[in-house]
PDB file of C-alpha atoms in Angstrom:
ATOM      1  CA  UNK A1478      12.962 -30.899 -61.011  1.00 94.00           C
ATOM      2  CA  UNK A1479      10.170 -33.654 -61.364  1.00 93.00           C
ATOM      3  CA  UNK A1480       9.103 -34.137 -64.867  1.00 95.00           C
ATOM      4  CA  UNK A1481       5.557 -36.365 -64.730  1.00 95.00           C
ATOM      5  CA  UNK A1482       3.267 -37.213 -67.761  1.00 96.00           C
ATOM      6  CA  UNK A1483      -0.399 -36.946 -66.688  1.00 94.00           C
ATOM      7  CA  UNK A1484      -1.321 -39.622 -69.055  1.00 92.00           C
ATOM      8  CA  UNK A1485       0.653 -41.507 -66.378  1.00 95.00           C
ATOM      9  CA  UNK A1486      -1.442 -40.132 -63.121  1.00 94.00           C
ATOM     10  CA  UNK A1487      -4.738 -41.153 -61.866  1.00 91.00           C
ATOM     11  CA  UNK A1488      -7.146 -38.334 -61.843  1.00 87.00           C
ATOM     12  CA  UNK A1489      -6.913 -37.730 -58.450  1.00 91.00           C
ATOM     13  CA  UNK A1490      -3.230 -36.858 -58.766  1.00 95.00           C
ATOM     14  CA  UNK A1491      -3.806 -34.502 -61.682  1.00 93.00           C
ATOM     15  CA  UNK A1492      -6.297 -32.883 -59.702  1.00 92.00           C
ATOM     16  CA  UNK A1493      -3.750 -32.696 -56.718  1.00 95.00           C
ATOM     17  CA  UNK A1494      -1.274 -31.072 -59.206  1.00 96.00           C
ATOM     18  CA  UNK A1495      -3.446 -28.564 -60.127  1.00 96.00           C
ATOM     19  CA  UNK A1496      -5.105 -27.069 -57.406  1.00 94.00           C
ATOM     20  CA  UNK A1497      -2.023 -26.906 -55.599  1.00 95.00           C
ATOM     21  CA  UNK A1498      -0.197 -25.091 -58.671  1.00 96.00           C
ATOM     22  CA  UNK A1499      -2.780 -22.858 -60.281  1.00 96.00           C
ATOM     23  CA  UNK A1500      -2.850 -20.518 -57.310  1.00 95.00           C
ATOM     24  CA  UNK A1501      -4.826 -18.311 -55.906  1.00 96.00           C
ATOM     25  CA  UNK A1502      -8.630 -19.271 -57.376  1.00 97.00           C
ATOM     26  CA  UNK A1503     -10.408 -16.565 -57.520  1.00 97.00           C
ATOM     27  CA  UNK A1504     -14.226 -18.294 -56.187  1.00 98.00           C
ATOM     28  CA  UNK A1505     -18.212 -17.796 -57.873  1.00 98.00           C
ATOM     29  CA  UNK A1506     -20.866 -18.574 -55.605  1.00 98.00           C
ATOM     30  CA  UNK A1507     -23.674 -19.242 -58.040  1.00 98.00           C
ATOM     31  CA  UNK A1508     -27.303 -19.371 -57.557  1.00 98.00           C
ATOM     32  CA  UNK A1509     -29.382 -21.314 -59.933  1.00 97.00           C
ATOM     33  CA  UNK A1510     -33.155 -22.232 -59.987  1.00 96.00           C
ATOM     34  CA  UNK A1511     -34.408 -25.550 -60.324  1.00 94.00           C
ATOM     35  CA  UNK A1512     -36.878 -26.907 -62.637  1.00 93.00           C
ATOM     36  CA  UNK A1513     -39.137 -27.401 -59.863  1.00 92.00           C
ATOM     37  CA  UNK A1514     -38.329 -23.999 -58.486  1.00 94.00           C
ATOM     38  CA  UNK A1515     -35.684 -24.660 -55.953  1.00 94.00           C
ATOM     39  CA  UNK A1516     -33.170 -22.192 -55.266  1.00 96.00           C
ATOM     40  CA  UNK A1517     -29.836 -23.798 -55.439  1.00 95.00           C
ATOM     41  CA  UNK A1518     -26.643 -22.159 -54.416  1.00 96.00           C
ATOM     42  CA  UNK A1519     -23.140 -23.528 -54.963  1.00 96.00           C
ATOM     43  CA  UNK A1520     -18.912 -22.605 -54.895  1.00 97.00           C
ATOM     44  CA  UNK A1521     -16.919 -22.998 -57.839  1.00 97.00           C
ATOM     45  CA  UNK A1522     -13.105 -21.876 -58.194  1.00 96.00           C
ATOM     46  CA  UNK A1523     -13.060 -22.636 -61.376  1.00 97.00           C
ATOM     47  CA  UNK A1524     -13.887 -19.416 -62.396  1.00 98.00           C
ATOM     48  CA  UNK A1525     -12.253 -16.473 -64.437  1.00 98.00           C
ATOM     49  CA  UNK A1526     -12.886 -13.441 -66.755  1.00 98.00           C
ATOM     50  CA  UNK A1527     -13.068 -14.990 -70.588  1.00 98.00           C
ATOM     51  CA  UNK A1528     -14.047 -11.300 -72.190  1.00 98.00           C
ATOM     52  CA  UNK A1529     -14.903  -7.592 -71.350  1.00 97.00           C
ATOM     53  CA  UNK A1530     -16.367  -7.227 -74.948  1.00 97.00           C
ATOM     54  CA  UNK A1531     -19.311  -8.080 -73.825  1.00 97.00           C
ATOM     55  CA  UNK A1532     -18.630  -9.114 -70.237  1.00 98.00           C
ATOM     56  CA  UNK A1533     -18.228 -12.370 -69.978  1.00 98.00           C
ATOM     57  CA  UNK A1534     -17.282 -14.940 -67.407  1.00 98.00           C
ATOM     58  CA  UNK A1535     -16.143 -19.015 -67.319  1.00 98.00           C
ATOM     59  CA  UNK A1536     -17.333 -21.888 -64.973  1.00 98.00           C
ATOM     60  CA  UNK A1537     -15.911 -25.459 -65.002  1.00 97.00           C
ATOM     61  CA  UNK A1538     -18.132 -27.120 -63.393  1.00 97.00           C
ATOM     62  CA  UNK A1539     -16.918 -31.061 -62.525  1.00 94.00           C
ATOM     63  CA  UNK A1540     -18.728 -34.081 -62.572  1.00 93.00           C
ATOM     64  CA  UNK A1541     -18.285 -36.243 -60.051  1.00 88.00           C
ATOM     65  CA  UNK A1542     -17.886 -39.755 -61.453  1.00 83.00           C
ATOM     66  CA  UNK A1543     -19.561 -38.587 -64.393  1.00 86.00           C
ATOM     67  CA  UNK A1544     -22.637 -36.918 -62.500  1.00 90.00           C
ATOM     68  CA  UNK A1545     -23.844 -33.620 -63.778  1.00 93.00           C
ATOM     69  CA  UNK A1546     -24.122 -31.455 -60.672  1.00 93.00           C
ATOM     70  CA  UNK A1547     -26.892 -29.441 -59.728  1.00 93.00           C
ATOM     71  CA  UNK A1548     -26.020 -25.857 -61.039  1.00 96.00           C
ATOM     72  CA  UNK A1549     -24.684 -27.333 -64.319  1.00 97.00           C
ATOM     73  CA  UNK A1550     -27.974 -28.799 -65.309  1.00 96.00           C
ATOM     74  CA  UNK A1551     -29.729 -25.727 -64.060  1.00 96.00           C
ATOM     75  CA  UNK A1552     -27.741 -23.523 -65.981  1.00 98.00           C
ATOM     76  CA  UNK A1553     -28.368 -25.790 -68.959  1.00 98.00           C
ATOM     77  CA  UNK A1554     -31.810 -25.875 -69.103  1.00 97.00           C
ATOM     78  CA  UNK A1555     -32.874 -22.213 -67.398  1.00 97.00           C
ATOM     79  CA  UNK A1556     -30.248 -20.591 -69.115  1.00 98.00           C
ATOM     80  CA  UNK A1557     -29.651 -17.534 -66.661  1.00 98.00           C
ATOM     81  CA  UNK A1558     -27.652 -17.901 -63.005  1.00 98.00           C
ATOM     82  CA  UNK A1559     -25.912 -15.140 -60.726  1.00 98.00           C
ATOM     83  CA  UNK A1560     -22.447 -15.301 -59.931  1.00 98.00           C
ATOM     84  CA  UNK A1561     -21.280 -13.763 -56.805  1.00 98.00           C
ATOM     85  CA  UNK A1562     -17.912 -12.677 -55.397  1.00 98.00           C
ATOM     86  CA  UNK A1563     -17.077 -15.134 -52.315  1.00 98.00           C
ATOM     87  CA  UNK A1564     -15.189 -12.632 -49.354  1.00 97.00           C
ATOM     88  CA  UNK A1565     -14.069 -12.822 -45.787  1.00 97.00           C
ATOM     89  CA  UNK A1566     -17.767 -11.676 -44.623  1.00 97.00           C
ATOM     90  CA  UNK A1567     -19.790 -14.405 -46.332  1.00 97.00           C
ATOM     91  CA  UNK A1568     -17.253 -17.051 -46.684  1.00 97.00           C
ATOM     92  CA  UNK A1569     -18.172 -19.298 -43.702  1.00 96.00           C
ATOM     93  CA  UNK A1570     -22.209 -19.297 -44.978  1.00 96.00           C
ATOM     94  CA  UNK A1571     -20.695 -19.932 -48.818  1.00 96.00           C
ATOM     95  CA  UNK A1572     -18.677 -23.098 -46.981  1.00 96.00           C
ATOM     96  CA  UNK A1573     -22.037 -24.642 -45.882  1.00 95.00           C
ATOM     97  CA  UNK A1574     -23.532 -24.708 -49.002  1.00 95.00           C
ATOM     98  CA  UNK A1575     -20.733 -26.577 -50.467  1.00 92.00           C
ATOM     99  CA  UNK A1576     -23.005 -29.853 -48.794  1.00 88.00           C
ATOM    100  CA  UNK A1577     -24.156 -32.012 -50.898  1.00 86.00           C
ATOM    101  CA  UNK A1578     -28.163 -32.213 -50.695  1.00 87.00           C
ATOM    102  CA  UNK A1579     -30.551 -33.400 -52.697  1.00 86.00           C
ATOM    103  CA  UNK A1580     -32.037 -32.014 -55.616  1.00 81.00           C
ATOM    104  CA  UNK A1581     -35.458 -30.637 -53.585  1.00 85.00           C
ATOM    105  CA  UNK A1582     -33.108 -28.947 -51.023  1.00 88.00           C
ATOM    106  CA  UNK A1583     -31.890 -25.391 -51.102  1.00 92.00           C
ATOM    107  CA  UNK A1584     -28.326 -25.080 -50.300  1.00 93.00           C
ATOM    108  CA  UNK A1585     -29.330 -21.246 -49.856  1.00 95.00           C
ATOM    109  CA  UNK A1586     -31.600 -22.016 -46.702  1.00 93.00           C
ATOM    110  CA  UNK A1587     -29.291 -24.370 -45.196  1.00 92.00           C
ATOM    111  CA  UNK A1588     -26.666 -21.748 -44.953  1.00 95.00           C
ATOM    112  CA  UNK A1589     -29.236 -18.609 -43.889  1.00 94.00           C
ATOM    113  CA  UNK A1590     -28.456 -16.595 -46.982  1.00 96.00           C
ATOM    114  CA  UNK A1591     -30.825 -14.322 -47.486  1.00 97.00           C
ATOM    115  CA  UNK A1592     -32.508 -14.531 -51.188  1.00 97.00           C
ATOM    116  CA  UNK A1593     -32.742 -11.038 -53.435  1.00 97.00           C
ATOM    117  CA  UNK A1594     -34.708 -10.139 -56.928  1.00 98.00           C
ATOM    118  CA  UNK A1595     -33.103 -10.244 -59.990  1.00 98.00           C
ATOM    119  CA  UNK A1596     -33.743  -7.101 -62.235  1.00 98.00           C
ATOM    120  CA  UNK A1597     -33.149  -8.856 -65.610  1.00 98.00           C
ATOM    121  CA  UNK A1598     -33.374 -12.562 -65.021  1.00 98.00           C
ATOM    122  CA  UNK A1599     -35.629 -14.652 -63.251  1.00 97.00           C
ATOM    123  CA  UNK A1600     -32.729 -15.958 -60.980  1.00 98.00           C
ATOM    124  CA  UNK A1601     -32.393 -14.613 -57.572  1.00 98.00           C
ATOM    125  CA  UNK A1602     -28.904 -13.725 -55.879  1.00 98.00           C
ATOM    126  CA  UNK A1603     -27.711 -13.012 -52.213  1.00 98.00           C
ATOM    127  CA  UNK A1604     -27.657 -10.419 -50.189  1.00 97.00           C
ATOM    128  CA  UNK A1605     -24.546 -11.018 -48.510  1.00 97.00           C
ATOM    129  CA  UNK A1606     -21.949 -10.752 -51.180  1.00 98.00           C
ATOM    130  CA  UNK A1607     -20.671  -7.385 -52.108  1.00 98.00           C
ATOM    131  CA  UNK A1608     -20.483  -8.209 -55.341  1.00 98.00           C
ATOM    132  CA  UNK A1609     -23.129 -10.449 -57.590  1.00 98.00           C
ATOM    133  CA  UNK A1610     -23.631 -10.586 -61.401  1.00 98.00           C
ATOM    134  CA  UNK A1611     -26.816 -11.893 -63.161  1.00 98.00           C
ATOM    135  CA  UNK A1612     -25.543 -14.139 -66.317  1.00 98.00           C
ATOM    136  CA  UNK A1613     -27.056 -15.306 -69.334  1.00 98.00           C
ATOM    137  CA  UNK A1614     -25.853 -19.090 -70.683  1.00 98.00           C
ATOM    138  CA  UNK A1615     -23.710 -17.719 -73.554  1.00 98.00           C
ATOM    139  CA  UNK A1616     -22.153 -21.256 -74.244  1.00 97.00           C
ATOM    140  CA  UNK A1617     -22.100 -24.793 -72.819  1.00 97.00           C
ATOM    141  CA  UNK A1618     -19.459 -27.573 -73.791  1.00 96.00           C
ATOM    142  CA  UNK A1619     -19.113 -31.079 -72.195  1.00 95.00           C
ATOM    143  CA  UNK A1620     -15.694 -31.786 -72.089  1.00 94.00           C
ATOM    144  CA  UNK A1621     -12.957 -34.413 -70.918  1.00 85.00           C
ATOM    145  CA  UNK A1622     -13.544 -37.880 -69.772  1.00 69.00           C
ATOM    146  CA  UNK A1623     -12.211 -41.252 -71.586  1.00 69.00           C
ATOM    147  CA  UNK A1624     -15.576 -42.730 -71.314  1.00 77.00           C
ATOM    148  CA  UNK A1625     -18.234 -39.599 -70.082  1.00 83.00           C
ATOM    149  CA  UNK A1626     -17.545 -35.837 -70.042  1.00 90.00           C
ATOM    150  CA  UNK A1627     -15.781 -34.885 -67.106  1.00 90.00           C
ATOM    151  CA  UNK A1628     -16.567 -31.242 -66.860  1.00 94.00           C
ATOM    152  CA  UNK A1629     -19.304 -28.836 -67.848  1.00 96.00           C
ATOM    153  CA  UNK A1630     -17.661 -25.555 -69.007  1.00 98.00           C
ATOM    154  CA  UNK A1631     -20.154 -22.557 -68.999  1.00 98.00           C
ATOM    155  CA  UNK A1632     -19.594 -19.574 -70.367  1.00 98.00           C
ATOM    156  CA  UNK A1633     -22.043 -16.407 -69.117  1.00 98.00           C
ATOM    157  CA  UNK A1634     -22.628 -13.306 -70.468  1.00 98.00           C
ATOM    158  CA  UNK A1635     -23.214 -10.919 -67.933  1.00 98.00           C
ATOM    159  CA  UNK A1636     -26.319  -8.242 -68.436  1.00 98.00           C
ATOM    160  CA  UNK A1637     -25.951  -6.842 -64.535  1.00 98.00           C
ATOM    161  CA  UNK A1638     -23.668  -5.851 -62.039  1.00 98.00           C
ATOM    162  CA  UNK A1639     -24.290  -5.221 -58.502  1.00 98.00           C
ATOM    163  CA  UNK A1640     -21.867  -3.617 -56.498  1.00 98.00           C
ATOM    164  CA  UNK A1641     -21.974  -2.348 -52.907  1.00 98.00           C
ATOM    165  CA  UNK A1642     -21.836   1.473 -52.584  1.00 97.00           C
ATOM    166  CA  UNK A1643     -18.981   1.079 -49.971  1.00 96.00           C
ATOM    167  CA  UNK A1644     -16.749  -0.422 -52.234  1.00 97.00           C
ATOM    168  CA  UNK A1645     -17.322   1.275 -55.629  1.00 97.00           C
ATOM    169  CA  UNK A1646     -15.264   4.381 -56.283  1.00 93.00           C
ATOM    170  CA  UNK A1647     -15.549   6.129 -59.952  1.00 91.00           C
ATOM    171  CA  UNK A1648     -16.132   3.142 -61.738  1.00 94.00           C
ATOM    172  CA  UNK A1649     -13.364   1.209 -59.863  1.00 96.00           C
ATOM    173  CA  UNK A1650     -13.487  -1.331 -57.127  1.00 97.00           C
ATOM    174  CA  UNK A1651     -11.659  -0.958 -53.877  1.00 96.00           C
ATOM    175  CA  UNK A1652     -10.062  -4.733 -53.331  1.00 95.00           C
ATOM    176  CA  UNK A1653      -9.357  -3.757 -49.699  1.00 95.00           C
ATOM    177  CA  UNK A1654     -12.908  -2.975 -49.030  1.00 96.00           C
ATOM    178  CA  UNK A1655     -14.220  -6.373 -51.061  1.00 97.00           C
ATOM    179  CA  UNK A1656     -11.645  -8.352 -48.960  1.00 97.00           C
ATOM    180  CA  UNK A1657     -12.233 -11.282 -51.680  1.00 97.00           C
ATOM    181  CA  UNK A1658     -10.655 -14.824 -50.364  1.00 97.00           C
ATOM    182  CA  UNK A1659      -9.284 -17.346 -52.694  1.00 97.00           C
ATOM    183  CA  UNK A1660      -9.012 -21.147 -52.833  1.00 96.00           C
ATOM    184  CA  UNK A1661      -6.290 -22.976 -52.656  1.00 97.00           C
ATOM    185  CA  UNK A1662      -5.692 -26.506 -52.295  1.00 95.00           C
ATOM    186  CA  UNK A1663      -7.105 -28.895 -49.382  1.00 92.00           C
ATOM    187  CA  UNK A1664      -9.222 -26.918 -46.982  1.00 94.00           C
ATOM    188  CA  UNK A1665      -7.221 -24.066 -47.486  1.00 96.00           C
ATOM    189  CA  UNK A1666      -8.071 -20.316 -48.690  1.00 96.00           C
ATOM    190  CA  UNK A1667      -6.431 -17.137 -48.667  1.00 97.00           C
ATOM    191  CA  UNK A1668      -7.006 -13.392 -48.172  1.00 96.00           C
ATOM    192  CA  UNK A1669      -5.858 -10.680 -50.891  1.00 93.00           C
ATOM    193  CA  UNK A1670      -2.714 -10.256 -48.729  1.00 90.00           C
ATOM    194  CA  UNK A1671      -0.045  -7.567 -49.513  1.00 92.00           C
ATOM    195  CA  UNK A1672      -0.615  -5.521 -52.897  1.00 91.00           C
ATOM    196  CA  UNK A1673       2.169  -4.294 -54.865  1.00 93.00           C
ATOM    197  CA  UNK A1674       2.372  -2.482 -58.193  1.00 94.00           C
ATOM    198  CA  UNK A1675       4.401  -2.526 -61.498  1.00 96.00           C
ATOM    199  CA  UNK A1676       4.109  -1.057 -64.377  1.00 96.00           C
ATOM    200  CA  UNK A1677       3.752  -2.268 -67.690  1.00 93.00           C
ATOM    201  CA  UNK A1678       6.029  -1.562 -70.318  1.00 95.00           C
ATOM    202  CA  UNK A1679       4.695   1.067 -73.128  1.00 89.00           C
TER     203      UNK A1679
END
């Protein structure tokens, strides 16, 4: 077995390590508004639960040789964005708005996504995801980077779910019917596959 010190790597190989280890990412598509009102949209897979108690939610969001992206600095300063669940019916439109554009474009309008009200923030969300929760900035921290930070980590508190009809089922949510895909490394994403069960010990 190879035993490599990061310290060691260029950032570029880390990053290689990484995405093709910590596998599958589950992926947000998040929808931030601009100071000057522009509707940004945006994929990020790195993205997980951080608490149920209230519910809560993580972003990393990466700078690019140091550069804040859009969402990050949207999040920042409007504190409120929607996360949405990325699945085989909206993945393709989600793709496109990975593009980078300027800051006066709308990633949601390049890809056709169609933009929906909000009930508690100002923010709107998607129609096309089965899936999309309206967040609240709980936390940002700047982190990583020898000389800049590296990564904006946000953590959102969520204060409303939206959940299609077709694929809620007493207070549960039917993975089949959600078909959620996943990122893995390159150009690469996967499909929820074959589900198996185990129990956990008592």
């Amino acid at each position: 077995m190879l035993s490599i010190d990061p310290a060691t790597n260029t950032e570029r190989e880390n990053y290689k390590f990484l995405i093709g280890s910590i596998i599958p990412r589950p992926i947000a598509f998040v929808t931030t508004i601009s100071k000057d009102g522009i509707l940004n949209g945006a994929p990020f897979s790195y993205f997980n639960i951080v608490t149920a108690n209230p519910p809560m939610i993580s972003l990393a969001i990466q700078r690019p040789e140091g550069r804040q992206k859009d969402t990050a600095r949207n999040i920042i300063e409007a504190k409120e964005f929607v996360v949405h669940i990325v699945d085989e019916q909206n993945v393709e439109k989600v793709n496109k708005t990975a593009a980078i554009l300027p800051p006066d474009q709308s990633e949601i309008e390049l890809a056709n996504l169609t933009p929906i009200d909000s009930i508690k923030i100002s923010v709107p969300g998607v129609g096309e995801a089965k899936i999309r929760m309206e967040c609240v900035l709980e936390h940002s921290v700047e982190l990583g980077g020898s000389e800049s930070p590296g990564s904006d980590l946000i953590i959102g508190k969520v204060v409303q779910f939206h959940i299609d009809n077709e694929i809620y089922d007493k207070g549960r949510i039917n993975p089949g019917g959600l078909a959620a895909v996943s990122r893995l490394a390159g150009n690469n994403y996967a499909k929820i596959g074959e589900i198996f069960e185990i129990e956990r010990p008592k």
